[in-house]
Coordinates of C-alpha atoms in Angstrom, one line a residue:
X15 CA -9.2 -14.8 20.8
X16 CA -11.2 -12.1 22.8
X17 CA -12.1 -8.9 21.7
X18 CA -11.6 -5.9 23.5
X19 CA -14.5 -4.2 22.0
X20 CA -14.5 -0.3 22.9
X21 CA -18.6 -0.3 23.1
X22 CA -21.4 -2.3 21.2
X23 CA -22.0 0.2 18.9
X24 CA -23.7 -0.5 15.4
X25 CA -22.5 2.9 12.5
X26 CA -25.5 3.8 12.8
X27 CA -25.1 4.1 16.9
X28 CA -21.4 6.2 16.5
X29 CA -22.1 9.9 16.2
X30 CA -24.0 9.2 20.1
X31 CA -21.3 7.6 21.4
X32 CA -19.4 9.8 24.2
X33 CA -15.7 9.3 25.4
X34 CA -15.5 8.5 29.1
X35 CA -12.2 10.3 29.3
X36 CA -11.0 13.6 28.1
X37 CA -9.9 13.5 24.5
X38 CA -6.4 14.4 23.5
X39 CA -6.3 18.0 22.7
X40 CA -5.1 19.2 19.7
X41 CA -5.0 22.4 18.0
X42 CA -3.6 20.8 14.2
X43 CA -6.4 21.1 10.7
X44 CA -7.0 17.3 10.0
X45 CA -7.2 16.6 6.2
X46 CA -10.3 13.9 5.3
X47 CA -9.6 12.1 2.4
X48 CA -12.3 13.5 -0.3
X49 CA -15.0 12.5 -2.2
X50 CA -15.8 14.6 -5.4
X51 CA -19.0 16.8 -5.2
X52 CA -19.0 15.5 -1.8
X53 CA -17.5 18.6 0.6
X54 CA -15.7 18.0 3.3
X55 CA -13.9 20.8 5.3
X56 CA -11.1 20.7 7.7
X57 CA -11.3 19.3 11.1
X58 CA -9.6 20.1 14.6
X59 CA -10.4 16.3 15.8
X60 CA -11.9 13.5 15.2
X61 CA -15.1 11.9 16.8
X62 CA -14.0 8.7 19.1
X63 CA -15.7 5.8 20.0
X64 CA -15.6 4.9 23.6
X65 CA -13.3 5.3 26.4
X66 CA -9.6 6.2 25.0
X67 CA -7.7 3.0 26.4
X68 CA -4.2 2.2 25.9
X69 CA -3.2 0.4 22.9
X70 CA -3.9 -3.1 22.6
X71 CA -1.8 -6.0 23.9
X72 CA -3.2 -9.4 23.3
X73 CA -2.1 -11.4 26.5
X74 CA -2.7 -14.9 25.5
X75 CA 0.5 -17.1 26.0
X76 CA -0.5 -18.3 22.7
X77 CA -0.7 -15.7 21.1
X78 CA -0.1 -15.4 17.4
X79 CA 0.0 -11.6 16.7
X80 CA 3.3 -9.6 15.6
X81 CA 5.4 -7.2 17.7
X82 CA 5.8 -3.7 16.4
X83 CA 9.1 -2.1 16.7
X84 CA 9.4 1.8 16.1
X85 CA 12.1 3.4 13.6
X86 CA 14.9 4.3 15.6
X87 CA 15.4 8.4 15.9
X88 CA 13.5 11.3 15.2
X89 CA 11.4 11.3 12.1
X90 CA 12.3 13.9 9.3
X91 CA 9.0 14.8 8.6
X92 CA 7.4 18.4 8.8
X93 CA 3.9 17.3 8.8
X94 CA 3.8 13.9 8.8
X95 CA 4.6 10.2 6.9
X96 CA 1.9 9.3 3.9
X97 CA 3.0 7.1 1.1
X98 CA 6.1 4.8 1.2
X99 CA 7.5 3.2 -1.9
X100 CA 10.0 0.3 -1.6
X101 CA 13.0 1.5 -4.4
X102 CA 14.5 -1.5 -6.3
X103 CA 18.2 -0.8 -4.8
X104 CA 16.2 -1.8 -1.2
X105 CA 15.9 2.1 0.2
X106 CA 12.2 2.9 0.7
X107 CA 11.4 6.8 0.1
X108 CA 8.6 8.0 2.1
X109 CA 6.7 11.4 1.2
X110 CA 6.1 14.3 3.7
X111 CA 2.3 15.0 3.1
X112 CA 0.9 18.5 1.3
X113 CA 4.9 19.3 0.7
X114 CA 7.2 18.8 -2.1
X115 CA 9.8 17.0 0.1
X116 CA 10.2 13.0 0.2
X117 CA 12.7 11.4 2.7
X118 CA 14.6 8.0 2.1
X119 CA 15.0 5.5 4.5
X120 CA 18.3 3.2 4.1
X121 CA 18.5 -0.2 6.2
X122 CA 21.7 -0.4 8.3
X123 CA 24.2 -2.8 6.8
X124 CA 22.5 -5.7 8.2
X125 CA 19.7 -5.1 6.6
X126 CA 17.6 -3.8 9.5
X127 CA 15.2 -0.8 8.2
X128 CA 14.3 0.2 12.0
X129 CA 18.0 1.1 12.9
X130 CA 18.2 2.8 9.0
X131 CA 18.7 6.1 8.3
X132 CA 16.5 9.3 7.0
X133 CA 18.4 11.6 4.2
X134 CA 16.2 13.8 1.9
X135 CA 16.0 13.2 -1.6
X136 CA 15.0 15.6 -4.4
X137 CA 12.0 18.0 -4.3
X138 CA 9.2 17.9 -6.3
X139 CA 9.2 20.2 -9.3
X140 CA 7.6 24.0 -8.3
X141 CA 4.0 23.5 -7.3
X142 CA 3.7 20.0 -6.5
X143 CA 3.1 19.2 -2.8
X144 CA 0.2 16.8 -2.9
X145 CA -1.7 14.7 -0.3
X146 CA -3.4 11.5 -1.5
X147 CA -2.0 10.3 -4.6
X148 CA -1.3 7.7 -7.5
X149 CA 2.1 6.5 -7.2
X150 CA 4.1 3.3 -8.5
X151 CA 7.4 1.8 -9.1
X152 CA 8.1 1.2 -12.5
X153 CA 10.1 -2.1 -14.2
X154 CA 12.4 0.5 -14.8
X155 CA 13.6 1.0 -11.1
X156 CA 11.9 5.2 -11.5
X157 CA 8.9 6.6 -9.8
X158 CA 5.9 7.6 -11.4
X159 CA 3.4 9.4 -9.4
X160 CA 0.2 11.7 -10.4
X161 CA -2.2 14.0 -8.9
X162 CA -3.6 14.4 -5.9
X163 CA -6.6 15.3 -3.7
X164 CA -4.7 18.7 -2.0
X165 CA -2.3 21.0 -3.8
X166 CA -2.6 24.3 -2.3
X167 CA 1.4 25.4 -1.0
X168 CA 4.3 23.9 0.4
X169 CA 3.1 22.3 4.3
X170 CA -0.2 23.9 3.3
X171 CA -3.0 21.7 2.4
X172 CA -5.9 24.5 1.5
X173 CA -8.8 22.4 0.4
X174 CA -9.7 19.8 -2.2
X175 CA -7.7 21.2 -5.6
X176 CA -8.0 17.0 -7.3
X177 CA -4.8 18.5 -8.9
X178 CA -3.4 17.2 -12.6
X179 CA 0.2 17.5 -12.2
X180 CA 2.3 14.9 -11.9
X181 CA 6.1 14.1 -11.4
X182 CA 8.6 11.5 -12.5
X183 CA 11.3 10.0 -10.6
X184 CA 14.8 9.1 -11.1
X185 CA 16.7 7.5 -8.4
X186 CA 20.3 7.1 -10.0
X187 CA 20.2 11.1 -11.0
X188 CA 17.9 11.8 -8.0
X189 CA 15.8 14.2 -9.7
X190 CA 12.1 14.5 -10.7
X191 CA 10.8 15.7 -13.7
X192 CA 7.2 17.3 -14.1
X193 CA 4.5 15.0 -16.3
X194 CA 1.9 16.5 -17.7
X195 CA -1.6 15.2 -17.7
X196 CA -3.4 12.9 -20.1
X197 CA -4.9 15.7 -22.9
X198 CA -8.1 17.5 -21.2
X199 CA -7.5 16.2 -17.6
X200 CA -8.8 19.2 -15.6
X201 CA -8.8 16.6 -12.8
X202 CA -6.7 13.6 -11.5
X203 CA -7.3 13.8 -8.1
X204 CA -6.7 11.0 -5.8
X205 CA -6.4 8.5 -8.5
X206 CA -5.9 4.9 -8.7
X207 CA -3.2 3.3 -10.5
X208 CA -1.3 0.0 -11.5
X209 CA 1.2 -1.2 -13.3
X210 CA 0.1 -3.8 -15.7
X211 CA 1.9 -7.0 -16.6
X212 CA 3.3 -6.1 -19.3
X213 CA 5.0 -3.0 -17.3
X214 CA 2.7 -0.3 -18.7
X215 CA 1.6 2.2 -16.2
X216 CA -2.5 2.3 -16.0
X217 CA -4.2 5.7 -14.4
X218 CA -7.8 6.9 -13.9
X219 CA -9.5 10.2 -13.6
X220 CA -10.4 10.8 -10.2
X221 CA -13.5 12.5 -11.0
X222 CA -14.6 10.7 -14.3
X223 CA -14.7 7.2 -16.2
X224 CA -11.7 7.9 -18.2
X225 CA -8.6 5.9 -17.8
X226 CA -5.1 6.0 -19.9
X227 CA -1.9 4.3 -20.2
X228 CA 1.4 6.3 -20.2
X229 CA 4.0 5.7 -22.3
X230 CA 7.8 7.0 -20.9
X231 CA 10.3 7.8 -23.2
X232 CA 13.4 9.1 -21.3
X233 CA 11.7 11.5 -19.3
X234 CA 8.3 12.3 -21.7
X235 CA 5.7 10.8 -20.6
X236 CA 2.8 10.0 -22.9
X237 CA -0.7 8.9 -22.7
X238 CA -3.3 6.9 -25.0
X239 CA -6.8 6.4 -23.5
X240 CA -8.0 2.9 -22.0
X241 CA -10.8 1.6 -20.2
X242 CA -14.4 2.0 -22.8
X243 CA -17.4 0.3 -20.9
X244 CA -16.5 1.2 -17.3
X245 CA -20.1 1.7 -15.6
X246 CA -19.1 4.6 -13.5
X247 CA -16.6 7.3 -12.3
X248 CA -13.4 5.8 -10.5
X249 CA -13.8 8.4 -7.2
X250 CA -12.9 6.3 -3.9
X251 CA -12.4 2.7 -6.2
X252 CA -9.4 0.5 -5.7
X253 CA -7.3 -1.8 -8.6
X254 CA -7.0 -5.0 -7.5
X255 CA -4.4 -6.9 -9.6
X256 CA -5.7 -10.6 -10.4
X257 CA -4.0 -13.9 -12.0
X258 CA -4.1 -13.5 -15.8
X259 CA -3.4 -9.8 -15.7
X260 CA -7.1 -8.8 -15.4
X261 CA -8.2 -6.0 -12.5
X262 CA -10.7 -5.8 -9.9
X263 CA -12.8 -2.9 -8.8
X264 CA -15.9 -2.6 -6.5
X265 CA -18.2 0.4 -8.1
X266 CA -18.3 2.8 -5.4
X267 CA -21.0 5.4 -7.5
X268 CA -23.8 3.6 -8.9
X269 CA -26.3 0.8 -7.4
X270 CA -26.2 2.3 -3.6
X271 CA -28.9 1.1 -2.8
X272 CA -28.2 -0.8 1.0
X273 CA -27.4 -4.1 -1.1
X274 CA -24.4 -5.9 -2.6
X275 CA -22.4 -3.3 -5.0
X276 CA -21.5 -3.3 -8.7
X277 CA -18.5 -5.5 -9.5
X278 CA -16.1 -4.6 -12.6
X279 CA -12.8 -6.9 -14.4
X280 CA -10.6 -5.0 -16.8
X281 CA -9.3 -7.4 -19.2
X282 CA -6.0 -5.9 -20.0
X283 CA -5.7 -7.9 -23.4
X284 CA -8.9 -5.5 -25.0
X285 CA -8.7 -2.6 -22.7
X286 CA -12.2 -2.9 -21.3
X287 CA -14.3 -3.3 -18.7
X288 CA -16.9 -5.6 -17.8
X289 CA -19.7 -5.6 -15.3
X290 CA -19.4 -9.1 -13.7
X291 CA -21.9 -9.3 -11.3
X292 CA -22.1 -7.5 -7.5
X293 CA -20.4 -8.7 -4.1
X294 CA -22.0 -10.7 -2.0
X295 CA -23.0 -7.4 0.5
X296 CA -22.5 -4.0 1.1
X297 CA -19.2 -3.1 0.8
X298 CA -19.5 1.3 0.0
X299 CA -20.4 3.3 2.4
X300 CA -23.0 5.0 0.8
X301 CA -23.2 8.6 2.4
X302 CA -19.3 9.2 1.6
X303 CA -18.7 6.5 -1.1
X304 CA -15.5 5.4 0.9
X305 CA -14.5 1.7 0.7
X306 CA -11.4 -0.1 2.0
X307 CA -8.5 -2.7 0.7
X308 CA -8.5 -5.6 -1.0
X309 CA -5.8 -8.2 -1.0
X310 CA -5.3 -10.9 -3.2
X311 CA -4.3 -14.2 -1.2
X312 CA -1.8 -17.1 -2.5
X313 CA -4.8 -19.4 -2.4
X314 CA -6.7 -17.0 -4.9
X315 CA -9.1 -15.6 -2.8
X316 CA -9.1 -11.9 -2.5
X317 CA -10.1 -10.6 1.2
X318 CA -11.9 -7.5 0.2
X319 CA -12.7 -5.2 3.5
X320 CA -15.6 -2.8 3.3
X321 CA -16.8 0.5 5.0
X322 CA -19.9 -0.7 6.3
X323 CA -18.8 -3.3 8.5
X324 CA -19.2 -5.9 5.8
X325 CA -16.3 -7.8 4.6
X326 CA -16.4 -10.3 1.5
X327 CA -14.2 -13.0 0.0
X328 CA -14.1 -13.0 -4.3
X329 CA -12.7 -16.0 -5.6
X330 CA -10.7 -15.7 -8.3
X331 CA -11.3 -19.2 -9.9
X332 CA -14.8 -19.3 -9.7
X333 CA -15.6 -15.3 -10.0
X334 CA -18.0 -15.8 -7.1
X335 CA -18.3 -13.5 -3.8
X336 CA -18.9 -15.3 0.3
X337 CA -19.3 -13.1 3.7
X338 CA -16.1 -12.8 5.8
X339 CA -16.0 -12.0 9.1
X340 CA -16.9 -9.0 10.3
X341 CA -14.1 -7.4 12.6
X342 CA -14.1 -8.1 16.1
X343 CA -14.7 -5.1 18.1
X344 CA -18.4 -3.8 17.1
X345 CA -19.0 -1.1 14.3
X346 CA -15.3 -1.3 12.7
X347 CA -14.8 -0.6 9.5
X348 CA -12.3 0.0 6.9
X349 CA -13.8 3.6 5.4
X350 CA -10.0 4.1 3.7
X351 CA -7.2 2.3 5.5
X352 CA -4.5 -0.4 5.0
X353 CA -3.7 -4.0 4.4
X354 CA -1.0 -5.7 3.7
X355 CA -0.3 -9.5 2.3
X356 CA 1.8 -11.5 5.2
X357 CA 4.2 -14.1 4.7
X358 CA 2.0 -16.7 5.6
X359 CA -0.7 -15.6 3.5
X360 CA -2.6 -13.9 6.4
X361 CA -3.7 -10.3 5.7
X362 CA -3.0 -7.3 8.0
X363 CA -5.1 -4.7 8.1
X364 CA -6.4 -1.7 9.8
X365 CA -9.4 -0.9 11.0
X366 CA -11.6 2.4 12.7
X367 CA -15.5 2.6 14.0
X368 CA -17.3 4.4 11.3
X369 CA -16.3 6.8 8.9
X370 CA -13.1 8.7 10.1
X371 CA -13.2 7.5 13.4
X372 CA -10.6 6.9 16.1
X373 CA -9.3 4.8 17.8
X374 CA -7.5 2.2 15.3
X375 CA -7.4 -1.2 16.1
X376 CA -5.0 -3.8 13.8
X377 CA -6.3 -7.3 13.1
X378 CA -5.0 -10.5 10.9
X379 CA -7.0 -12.5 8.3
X380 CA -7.1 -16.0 7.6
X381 CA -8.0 -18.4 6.2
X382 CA -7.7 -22.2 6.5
X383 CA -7.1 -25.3 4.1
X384 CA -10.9 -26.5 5.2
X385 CA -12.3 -22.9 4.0
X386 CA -12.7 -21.2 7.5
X387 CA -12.5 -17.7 7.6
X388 CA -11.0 -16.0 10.8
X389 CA -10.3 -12.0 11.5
X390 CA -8.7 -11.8 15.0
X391 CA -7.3 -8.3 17.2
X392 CA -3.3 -8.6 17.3
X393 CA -1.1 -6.1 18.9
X394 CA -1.6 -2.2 18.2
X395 CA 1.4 0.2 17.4
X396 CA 2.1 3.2 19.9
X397 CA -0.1 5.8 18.0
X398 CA -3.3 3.6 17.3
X399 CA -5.4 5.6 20.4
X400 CA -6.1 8.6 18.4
X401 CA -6.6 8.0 14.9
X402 CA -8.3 6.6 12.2
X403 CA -7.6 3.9 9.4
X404 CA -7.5 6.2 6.4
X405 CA -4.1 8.1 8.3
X406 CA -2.2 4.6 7.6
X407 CA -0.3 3.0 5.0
X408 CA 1.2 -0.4 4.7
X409 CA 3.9 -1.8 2.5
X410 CA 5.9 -4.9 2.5
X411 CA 9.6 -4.7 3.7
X412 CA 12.3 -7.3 2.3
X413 CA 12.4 -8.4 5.7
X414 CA 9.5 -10.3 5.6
X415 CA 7.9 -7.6 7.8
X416 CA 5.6 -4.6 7.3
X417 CA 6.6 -0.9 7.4
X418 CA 3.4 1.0 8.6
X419 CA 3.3 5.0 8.8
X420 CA 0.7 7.4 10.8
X421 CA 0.7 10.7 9.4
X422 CA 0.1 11.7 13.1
X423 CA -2.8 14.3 11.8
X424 CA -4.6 13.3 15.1
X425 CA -1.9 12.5 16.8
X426 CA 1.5 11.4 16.7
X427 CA 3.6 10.4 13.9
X428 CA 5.0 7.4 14.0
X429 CA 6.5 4.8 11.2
X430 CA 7.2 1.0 12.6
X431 CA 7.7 -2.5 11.5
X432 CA 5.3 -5.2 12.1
X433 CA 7.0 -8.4 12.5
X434 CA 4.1 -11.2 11.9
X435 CA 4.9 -15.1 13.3
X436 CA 3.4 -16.8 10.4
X437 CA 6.0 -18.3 8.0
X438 CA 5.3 -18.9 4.0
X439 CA 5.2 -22.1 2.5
X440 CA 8.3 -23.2 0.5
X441 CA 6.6 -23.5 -2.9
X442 CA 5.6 -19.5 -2.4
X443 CA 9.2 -18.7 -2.0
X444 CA 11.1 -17.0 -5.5
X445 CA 13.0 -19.8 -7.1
X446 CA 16.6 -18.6 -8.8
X447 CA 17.3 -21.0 -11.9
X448 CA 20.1 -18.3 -13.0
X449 CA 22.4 -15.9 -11.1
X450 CA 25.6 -14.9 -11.9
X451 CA 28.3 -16.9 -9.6
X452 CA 30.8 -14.0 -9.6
X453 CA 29.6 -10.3 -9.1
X454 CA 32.1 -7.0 -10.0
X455 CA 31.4 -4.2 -8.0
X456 CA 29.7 -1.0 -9.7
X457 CA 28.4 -3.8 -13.0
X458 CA 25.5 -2.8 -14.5
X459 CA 22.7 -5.3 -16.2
X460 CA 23.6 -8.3 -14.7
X461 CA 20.7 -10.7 -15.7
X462 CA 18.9 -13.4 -13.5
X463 CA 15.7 -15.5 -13.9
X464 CA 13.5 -18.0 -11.8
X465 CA 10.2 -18.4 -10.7
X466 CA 7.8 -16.9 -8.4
X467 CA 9.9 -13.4 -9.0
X468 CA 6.4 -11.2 -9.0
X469 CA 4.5 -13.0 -6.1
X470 CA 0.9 -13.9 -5.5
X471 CA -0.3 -9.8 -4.5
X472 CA 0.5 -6.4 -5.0
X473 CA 1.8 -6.6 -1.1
X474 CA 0.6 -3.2 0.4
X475 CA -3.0 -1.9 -0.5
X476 CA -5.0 1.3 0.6
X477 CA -7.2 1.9 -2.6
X478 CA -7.7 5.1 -4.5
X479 CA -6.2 7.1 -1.8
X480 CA -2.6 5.6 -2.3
X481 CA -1.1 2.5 -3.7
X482 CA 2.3 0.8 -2.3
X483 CA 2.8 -1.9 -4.4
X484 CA 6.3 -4.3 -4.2
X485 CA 5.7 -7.1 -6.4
X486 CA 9.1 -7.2 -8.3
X487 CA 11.8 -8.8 -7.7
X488 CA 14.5 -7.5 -5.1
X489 CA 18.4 -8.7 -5.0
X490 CA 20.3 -8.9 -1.7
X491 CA 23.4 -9.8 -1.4
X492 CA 25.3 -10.6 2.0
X493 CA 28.7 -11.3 2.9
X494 CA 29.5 -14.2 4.2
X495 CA 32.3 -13.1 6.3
X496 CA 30.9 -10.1 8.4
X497 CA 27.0 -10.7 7.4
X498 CA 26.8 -6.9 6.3
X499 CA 24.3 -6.7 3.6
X500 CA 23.8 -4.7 0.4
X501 CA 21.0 -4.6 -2.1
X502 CA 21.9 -4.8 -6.1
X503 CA 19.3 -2.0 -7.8
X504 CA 17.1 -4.7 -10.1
X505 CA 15.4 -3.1 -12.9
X506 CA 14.4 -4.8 -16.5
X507 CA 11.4 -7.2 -15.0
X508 CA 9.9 -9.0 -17.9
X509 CA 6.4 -9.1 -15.8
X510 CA 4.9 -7.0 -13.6
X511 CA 1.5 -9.3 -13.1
X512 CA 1.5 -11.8 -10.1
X513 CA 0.5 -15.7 -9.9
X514 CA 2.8 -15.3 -12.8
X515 CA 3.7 -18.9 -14.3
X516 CA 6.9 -19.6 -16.1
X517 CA 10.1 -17.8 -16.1
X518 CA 10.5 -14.2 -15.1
X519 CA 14.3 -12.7 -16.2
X520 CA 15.0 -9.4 -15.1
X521 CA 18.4 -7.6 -14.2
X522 CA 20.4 -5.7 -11.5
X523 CA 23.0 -3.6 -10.7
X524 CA 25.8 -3.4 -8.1
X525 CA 27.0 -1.2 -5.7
X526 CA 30.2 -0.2 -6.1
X527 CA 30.0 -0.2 -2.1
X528 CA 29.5 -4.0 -1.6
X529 CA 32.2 -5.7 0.6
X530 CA 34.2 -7.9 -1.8
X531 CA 34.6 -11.8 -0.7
X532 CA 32.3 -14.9 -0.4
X533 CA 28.9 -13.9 -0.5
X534 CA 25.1 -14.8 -1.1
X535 CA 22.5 -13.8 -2.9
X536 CA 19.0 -14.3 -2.7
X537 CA 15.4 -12.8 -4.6
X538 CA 13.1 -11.4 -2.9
X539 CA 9.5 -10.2 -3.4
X540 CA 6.9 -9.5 -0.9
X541 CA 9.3 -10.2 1.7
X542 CA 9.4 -13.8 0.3
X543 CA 13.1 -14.7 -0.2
X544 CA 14.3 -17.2 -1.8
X545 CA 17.3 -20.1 -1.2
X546 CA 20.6 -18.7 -1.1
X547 CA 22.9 -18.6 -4.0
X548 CA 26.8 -18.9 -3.7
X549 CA 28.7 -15.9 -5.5
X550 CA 31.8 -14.3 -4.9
X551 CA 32.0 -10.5 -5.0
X552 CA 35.1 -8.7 -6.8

């Protein structure tokens, strides 16, 4: 496919680049993400790499780039959409940035999430209004989310505050509950996190080497401290789940040197990490530490994208690191930014020239039986003109699609679907070995099991900045009769790991509002579903 490169411009080259049309004004602060000890004040724009051209539209008859489709209606946000979590009951909630509120987004009874609806949920607890954050969905079906880079006042960002608080939600009482920090956490920050296999919630310190594992009891959360032998703080590192329950990270503070960069596996089973070796090239930006996604593949490969135009493949079999393809269009970059798994196994991501630059291009990689590696340009959303890949986020819809969000800092806002061509291959799909064949409305704990229930990926990946994970298992059921769908809330999941092997049980709920009659029910993880299953709902 041919690139549409802006300019020929090596990172080096993009503070001298000049836009051959007038920038878009605008008179809104723009928020950086933040390295600690590395100062960063507020912006009015944000430099651009050649001329500002429409978005891109990839012409070819054959074509094999997605569509986007906007949300339908205006968006409920007062500054803008950050972080999306997809809810076990099938509602995604999406969080206003530097404000307390978060909105939820309901698909329409088809199913459809870009003709849903916005209503707001509960506020924060007093004093919690954070931009760039840990957050995760627990086995539980409730939100856990901590710190955060700003905290200054309610649709105020201030400057860097690496905030300790933390909040805890439940989506049957709709109400959060403050958490406090891990004992003498000053700092949290922009924090990674991940929920382990065996369910546990694992966060690090922003600003130091320390990491912990909470423990929730009711609404107490408590914390005991994991992690000895990590070889440097966690600022600007990503988790990467792997098979086996083990995590990936790519140091992003020591050995910046212009060369390959530190590589470290958590082994969950003793609670340390290991220096395994170093990629295969420069991955960190080493002026602002920043680094992009990783995704972990079906085939085992993880695609890891880097912020200095470097991109690398880590097997997971073999523990050894391969160039991939550098994007396209000259000087991109993922310094912050999203990607996402695809059905097919291809890997959507988001790229920008340099650190924090615009415009945003959107790409797919792949790669083939044979071993060949291939990064091509698809389509670009409305917005992608004027901004950057760090105001993005990814996460995997039921649909088989991907909801994507611009915060609209340096621009517009704007949340859409991206609905890939590529299909998955039957032996990725869940497998149901027991479902219920009759289904009450408004029963609790109805229990199910099969296979393939957690996936091969976490989905949705951004790195320390914000983390959009969806691989558990979802339940939709859909009536035969009218084809109006509803989604049972699953909670219970005996593994949170992926490439799991063996039987996963778990259990759901359902809605009282359900239409009653001959029905179907499938599983559904990454927006992999599986066969459908007979059932008859009273």
């Amino acid at each position: 496919m041919t690139s549409r490169c802006q300019l020929a411009l090596g990172v080096s080259a993009l503070a001298l680049a000049a836009a051959t049309l007038a920038a878009p004004a605008t008179a809104r602060t723009i928020y950086l993400p933040l390295s600690h000890g590395i100062y960063r004040a507020p912006i009015h724009a944000l430099h651009h790499v050649g001329p500002y051209l429409p978005p891109y539209v990839d012409r070819d008859p054959k074509s094999k780039s997605g569509t986007w489709t906007d949300i339908k209606g205006s968006l409920p946000f007062v500054d803008g959409p950050d972080t999306a979590l997809q809810l076990t009951d099938g509602t995604v909630i999406e969080h206003d940035y530097c404000a307390s509120e978060w909105f939820k987004l309901t698909p329409d009874k088809k199913g459809k999430y870009e003709t849903g609806t916005w209503s707001a949920i509960a506020s924060l607890p007093a004093g919690y209004f954070p931009f760039f954050f840990a957050s995760q969905v627990m086995p539980d079906g409730r939100v856990l989310m901590n710190g955060g880079e700003y905290n200054s006042a309610e649709h105020t960002c201030g400057s860097g505050a690496w905030t300790n608080k933390g909040a805890l939600y439940d989506p049957v009482a709709n109400s959060w509950t403050s958490v406090s920090p891990p004992a003498g956490w000053a700092r949290i920050g922009d924090a990674q996190s991940i929920v382990l296999p065996n369910g546990s919630y694992m966060l690090a310190n922003c600003c130091s080497n320390q990491n912990t594992i909470a423990s929730i009891s009711g609404t107490t959360v408590t914390w005991t401290n994991t992690g000895s032998g990590k070889g440097d703080e966690n600022d600007e590192e990503g988790w990467t789940a792997l098979p086996g329950g083990s995590v990936l990270t790519v140091d992003a503070n020591r050995a910046l040197t212009g060369g390959p960069n530190d590589v470290e596996i958590y082994t969950t089973k003793k609670g340390t990490w290991t220096t395994v070796g170093t990629t295969f090239s420069e991955l960190v930006d080493p002026t602002s530490h920043e680094l992009g996604p990783a995704v972990l593949r079906p085939d085992g490969n993880v695609i890891y994208f880097g912020a200095t135009t470097n991109n690398n493949l880590y097997n997971t079999s073999t523990g050894t690191w391969t160039a991939a393809p550098a994007f396209p269009d000259s000087g991109y970059d993922v310094a912050d930014g999203p990607a996402a798994l695809l059905p097919d196994g291809n890997v959507l991501v988001q790229a920008s020239p340099g650190v924090f630059g615009t415009p945003s291009h959107f790409y797919e990689f792949s790669l083939s039986k044979k071993g060949k590696a291939s990064l091509v340009n698809v389509n670009d959303p409305s917005s992608a003109t004027t901004i950057s890949s760090f105001e993005g986020r990814m996460m995997n819809l039921p649909t088989g699609q991907i909801l994507w969000s611009n915060d609209g800092q340096a621009g517009t806002p704007e949340v859409a679907t991206y609905t890939p061509q590529g299909k998955a291959k039957a032996s990725w799909l869940p497998s149901v070995s027991t479902m219920p064949s009759k289904l009450t409305r408004g029963s609790t704990n109805n229990a199910f099991a099969g296979t393939n229930f957690n996936g091969f990926s976490l989905g949705g990946t951004y790195g320390d900045d914000a983390q959009e994970a969806t691989n558990f298992p979802l339940v939709r059921v859909t009536n035969t009769s009218t084809g109006d769908v509803c989604f049972a809330k699953t909670h219970s999941f005996s593994t949170m790991g992926v490439f799991t092997s063996g039987t996963t049980t778990a259990q759901f709920d359902v809605p009282s509002t359900c239409e009653t009659g001959a029905s179907t029910v499938q599983v559904i993880v990454n927006g992999l579903a599986s066969a459908a299953t007979n059932v008859t709902v009273k």
